[in-house]
mmCIF file of C-alpha atoms in Angstrom:
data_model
loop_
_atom_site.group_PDB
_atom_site.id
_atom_site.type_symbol
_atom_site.label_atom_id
_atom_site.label_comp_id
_atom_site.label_asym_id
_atom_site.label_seq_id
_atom_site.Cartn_x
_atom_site.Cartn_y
_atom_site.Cartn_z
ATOM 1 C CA UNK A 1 -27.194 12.999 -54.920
ATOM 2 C CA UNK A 2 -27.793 16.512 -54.323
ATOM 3 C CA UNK A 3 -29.664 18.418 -57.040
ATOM 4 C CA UNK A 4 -27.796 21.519 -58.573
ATOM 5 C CA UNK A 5 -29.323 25.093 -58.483
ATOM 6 C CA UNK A 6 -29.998 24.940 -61.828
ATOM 7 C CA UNK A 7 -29.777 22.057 -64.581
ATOM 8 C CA UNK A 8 -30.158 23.208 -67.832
ATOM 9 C CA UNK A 9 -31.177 20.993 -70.137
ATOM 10 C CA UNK A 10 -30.290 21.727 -74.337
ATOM 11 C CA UNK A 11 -31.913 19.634 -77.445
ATOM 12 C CA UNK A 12 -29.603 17.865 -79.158
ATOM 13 C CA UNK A 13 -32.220 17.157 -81.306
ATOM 14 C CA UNK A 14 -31.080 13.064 -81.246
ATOM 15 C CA UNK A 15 -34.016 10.627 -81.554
ATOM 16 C CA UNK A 16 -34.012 7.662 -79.317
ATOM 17 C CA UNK A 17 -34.804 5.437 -82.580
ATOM 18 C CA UNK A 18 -30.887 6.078 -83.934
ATOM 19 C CA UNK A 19 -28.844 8.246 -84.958
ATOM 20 C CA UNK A 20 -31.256 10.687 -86.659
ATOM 21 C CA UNK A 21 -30.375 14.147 -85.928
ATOM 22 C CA UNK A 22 -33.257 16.416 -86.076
ATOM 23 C CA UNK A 23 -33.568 20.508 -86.625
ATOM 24 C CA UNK A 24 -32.071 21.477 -83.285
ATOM 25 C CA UNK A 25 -29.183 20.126 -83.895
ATOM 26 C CA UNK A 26 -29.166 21.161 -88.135
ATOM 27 C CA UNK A 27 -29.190 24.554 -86.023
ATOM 28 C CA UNK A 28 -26.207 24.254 -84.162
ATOM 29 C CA UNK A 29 -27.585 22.725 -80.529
ATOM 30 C CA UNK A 30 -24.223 21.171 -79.699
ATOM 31 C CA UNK A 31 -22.385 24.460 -80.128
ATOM 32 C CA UNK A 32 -25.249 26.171 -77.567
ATOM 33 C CA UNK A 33 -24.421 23.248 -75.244
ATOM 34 C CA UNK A 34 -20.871 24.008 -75.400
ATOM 35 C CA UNK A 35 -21.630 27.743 -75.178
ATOM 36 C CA UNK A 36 -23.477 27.139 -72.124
ATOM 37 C CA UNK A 37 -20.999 25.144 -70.374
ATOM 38 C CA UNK A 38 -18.140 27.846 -71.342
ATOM 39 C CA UNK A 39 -20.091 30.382 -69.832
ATOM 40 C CA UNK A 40 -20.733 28.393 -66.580
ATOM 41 C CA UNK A 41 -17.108 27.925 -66.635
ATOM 42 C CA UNK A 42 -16.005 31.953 -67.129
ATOM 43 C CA UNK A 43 -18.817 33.006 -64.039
ATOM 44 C CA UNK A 44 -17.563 29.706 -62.009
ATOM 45 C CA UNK A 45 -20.802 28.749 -61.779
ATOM 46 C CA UNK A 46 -19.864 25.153 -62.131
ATOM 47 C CA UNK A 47 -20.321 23.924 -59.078
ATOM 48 C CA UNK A 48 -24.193 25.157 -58.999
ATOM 49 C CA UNK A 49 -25.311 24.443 -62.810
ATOM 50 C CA UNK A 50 -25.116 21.264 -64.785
ATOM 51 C CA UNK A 51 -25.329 21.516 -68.600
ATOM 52 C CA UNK A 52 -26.481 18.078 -70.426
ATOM 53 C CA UNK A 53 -27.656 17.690 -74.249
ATOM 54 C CA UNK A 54 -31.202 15.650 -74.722
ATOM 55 C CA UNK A 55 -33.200 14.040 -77.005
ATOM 56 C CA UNK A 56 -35.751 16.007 -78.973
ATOM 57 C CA UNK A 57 -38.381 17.593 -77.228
ATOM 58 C CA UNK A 58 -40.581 18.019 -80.713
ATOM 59 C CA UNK A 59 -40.944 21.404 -80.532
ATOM 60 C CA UNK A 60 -38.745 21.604 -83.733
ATOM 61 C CA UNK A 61 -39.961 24.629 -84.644
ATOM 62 C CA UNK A 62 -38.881 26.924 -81.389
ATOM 63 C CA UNK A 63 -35.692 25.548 -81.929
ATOM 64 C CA UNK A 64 -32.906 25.505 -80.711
ATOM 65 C CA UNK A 65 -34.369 25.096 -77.245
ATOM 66 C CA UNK A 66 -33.229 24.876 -73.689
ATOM 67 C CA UNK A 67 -34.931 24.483 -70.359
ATOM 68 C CA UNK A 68 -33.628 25.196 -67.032
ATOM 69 C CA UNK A 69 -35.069 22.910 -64.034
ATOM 70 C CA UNK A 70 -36.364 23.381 -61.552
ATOM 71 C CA UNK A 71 -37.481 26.680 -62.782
ATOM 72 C CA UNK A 72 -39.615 24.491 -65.635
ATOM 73 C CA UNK A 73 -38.875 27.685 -67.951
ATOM 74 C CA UNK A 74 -38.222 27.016 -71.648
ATOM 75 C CA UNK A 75 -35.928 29.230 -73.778
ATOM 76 C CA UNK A 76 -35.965 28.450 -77.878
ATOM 77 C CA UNK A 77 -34.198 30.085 -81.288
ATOM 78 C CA UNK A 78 -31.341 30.169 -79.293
ATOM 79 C CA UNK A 79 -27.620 31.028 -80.336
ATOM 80 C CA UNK A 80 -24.811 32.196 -78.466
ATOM 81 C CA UNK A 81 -25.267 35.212 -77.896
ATOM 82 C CA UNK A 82 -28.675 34.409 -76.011
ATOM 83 C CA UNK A 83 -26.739 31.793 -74.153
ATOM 84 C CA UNK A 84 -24.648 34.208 -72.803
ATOM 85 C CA UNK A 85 -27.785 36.255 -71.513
ATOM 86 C CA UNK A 86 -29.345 33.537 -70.241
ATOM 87 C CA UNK A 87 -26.285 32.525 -68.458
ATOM 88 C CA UNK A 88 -26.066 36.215 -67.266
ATOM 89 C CA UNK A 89 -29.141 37.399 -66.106
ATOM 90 C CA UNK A 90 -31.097 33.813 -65.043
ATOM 91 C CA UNK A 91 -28.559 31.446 -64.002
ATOM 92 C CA UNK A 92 -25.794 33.634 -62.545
ATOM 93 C CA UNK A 93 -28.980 36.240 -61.417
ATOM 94 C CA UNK A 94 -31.478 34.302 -60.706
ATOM 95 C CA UNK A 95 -34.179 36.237 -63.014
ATOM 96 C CA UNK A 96 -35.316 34.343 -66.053
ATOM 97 C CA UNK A 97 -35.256 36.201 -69.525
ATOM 98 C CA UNK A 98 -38.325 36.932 -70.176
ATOM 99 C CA UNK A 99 -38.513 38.130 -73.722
ATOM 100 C CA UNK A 100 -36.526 34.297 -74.657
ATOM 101 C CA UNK A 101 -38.799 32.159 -73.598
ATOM 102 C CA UNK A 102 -41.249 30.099 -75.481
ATOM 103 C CA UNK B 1 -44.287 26.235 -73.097
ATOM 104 C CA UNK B 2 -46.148 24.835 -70.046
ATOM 105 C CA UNK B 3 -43.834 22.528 -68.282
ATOM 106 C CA UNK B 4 -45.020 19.350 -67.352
ATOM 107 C CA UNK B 5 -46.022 17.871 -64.094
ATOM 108 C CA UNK B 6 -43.198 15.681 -64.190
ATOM 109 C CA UNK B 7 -39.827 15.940 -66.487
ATOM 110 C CA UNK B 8 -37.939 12.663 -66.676
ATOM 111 C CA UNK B 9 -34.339 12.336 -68.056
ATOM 112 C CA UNK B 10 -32.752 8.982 -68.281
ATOM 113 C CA UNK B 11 -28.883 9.306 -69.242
ATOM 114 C CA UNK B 12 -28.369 7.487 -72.379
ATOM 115 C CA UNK B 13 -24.363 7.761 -71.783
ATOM 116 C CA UNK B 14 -23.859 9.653 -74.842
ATOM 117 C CA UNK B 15 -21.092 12.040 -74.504
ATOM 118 C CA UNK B 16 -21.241 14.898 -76.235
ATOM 119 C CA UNK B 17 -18.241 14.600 -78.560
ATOM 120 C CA UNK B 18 -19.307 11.963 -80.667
ATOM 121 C CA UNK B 19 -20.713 8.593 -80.505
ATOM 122 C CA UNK B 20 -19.175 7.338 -77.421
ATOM 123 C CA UNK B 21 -21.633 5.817 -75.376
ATOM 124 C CA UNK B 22 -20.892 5.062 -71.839
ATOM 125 C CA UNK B 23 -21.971 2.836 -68.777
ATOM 126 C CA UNK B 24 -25.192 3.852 -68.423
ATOM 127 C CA UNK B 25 -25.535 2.733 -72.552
ATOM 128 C CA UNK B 26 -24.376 -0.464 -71.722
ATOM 129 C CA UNK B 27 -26.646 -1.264 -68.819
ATOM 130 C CA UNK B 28 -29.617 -0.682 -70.833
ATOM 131 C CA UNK B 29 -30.657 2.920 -70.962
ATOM 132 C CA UNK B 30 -32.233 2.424 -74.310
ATOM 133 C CA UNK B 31 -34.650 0.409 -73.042
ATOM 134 C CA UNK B 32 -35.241 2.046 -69.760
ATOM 135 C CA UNK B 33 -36.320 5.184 -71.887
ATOM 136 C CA UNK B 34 -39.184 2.900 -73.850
ATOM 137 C CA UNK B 35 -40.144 1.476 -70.269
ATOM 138 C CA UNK B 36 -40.508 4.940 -69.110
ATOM 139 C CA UNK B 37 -42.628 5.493 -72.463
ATOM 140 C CA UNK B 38 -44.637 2.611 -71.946
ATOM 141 C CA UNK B 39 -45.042 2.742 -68.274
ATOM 142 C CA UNK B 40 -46.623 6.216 -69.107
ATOM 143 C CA UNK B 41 -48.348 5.531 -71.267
ATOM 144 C CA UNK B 42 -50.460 2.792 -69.793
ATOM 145 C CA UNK B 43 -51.169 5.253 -67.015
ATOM 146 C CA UNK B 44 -52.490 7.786 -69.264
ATOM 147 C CA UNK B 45 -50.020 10.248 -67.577
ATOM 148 C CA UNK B 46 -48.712 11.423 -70.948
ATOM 149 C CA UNK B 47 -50.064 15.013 -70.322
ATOM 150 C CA UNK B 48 -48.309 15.236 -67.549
ATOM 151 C CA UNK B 49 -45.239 13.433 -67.698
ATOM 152 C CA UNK B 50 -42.331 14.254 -70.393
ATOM 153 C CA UNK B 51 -39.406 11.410 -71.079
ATOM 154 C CA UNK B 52 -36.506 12.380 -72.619
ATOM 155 C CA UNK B 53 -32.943 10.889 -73.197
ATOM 156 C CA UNK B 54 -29.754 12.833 -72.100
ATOM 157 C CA UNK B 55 -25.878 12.869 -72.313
ATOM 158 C CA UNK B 56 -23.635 11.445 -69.756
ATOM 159 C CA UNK B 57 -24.364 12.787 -66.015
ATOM 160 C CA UNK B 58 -20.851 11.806 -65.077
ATOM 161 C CA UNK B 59 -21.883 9.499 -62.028
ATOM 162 C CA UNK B 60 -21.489 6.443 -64.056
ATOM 163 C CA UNK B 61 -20.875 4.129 -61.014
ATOM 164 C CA UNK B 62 -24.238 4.279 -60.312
ATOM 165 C CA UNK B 63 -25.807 4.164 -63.155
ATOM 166 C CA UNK B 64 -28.595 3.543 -65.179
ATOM 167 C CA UNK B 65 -29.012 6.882 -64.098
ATOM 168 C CA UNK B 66 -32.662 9.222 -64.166
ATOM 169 C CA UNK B 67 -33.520 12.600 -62.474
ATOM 170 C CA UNK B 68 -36.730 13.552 -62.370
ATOM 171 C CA UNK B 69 -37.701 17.044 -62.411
ATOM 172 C CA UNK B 70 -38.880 19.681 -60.976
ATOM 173 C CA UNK B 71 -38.316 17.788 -58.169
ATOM 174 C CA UNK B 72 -34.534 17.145 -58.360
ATOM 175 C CA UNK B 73 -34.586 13.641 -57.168
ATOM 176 C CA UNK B 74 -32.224 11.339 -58.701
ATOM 177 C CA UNK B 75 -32.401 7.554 -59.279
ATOM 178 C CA UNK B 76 -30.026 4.859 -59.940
ATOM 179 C CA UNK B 77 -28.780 1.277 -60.878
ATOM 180 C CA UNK B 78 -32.742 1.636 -62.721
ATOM 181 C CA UNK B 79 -33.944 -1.788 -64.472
ATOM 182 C CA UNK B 80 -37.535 -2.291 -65.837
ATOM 183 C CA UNK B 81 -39.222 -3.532 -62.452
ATOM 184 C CA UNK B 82 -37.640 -0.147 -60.801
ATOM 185 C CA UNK B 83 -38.915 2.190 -63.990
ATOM 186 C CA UNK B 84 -42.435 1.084 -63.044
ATOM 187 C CA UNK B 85 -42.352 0.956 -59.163
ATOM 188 C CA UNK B 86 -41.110 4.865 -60.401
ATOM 189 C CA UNK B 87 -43.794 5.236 -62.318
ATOM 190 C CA UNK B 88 -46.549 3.683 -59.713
ATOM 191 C CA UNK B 89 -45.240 5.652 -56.337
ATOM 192 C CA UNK B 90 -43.804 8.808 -57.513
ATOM 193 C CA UNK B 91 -45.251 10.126 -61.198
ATOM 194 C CA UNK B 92 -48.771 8.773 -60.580
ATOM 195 C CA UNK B 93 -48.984 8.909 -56.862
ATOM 196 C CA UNK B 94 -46.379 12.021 -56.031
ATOM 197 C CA UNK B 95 -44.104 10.553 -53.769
ATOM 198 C CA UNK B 96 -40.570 9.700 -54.379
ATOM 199 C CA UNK B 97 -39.043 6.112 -54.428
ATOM 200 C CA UNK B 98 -37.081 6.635 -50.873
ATOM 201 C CA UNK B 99 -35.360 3.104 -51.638
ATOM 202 C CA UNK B 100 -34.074 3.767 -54.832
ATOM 203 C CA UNK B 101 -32.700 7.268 -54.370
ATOM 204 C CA UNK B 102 -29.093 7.855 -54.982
#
């Protein structure tokens, strides 16, 4: 399996323990998750960026939060717009965002 | 947000739509997470090692599924014994598991 240029991973904010949903995803996480994979989709990125949701990181309060491997950078109080950014300047340009990360 | 040494995501075959779990959920993934957990913990690597649960990687056929970043190396058809031969070579001694690559 070869490893995509970028994997970007978004909180869900699910706990492993059940169903519990925790402030990522009060905060909209599954729309960003959506938001990033439309925007993949629009810049056919899609064959060099995977999108998956996690489990809570526990950083609750920087949420929502994203991180993009293998960069290691972490993104948080994201919302679309930021997605769009991100998906812009770091993913499509190779540059992270500076003034979004955590 | 310092990223750690090692980033481990197991898919729990949740898909992002709902509740739907898929083949990796019904292999075990669940507890393949807590082995992670545990196996890290009794190695004291839990500075340095994250674990977190993710959403369907699509590649169910070889699943249970886990990548671990920032190396992009990507594991499958994981039980308990694998998790901590994982856990032994690569995130305490830094070399990938060559056998159990997929």
């Amino acid at each position: 399996m070869v490893s995509p240029k970028y994997h970007v991973f978004v909180c869900a904010g699910t706990k492993l323990s059940g169903d519990k949903k925790g402030l990522c995803h009060s905060r909209g996480s599954e729309d960003l998750v959506r938001a990033f994979m439309t925007e993949i989709d629009e810049r056919e990125l899609s064959g060099e960026v995977l999108v998956s949701a996690t489990s809570c990181f526990g950083i609750c309060d920087k949420g929502p939060i994203a991180v993009v491997y293998p960069d290691g950078v972490w993104y948080g109080g994201l919302d679309a717009e930021k997605v769009a950014v991100i998906a812009e300047e770091h993913l499509e340009g190779g540059t992270p965002v500076k003034s979004l990360l955590i």
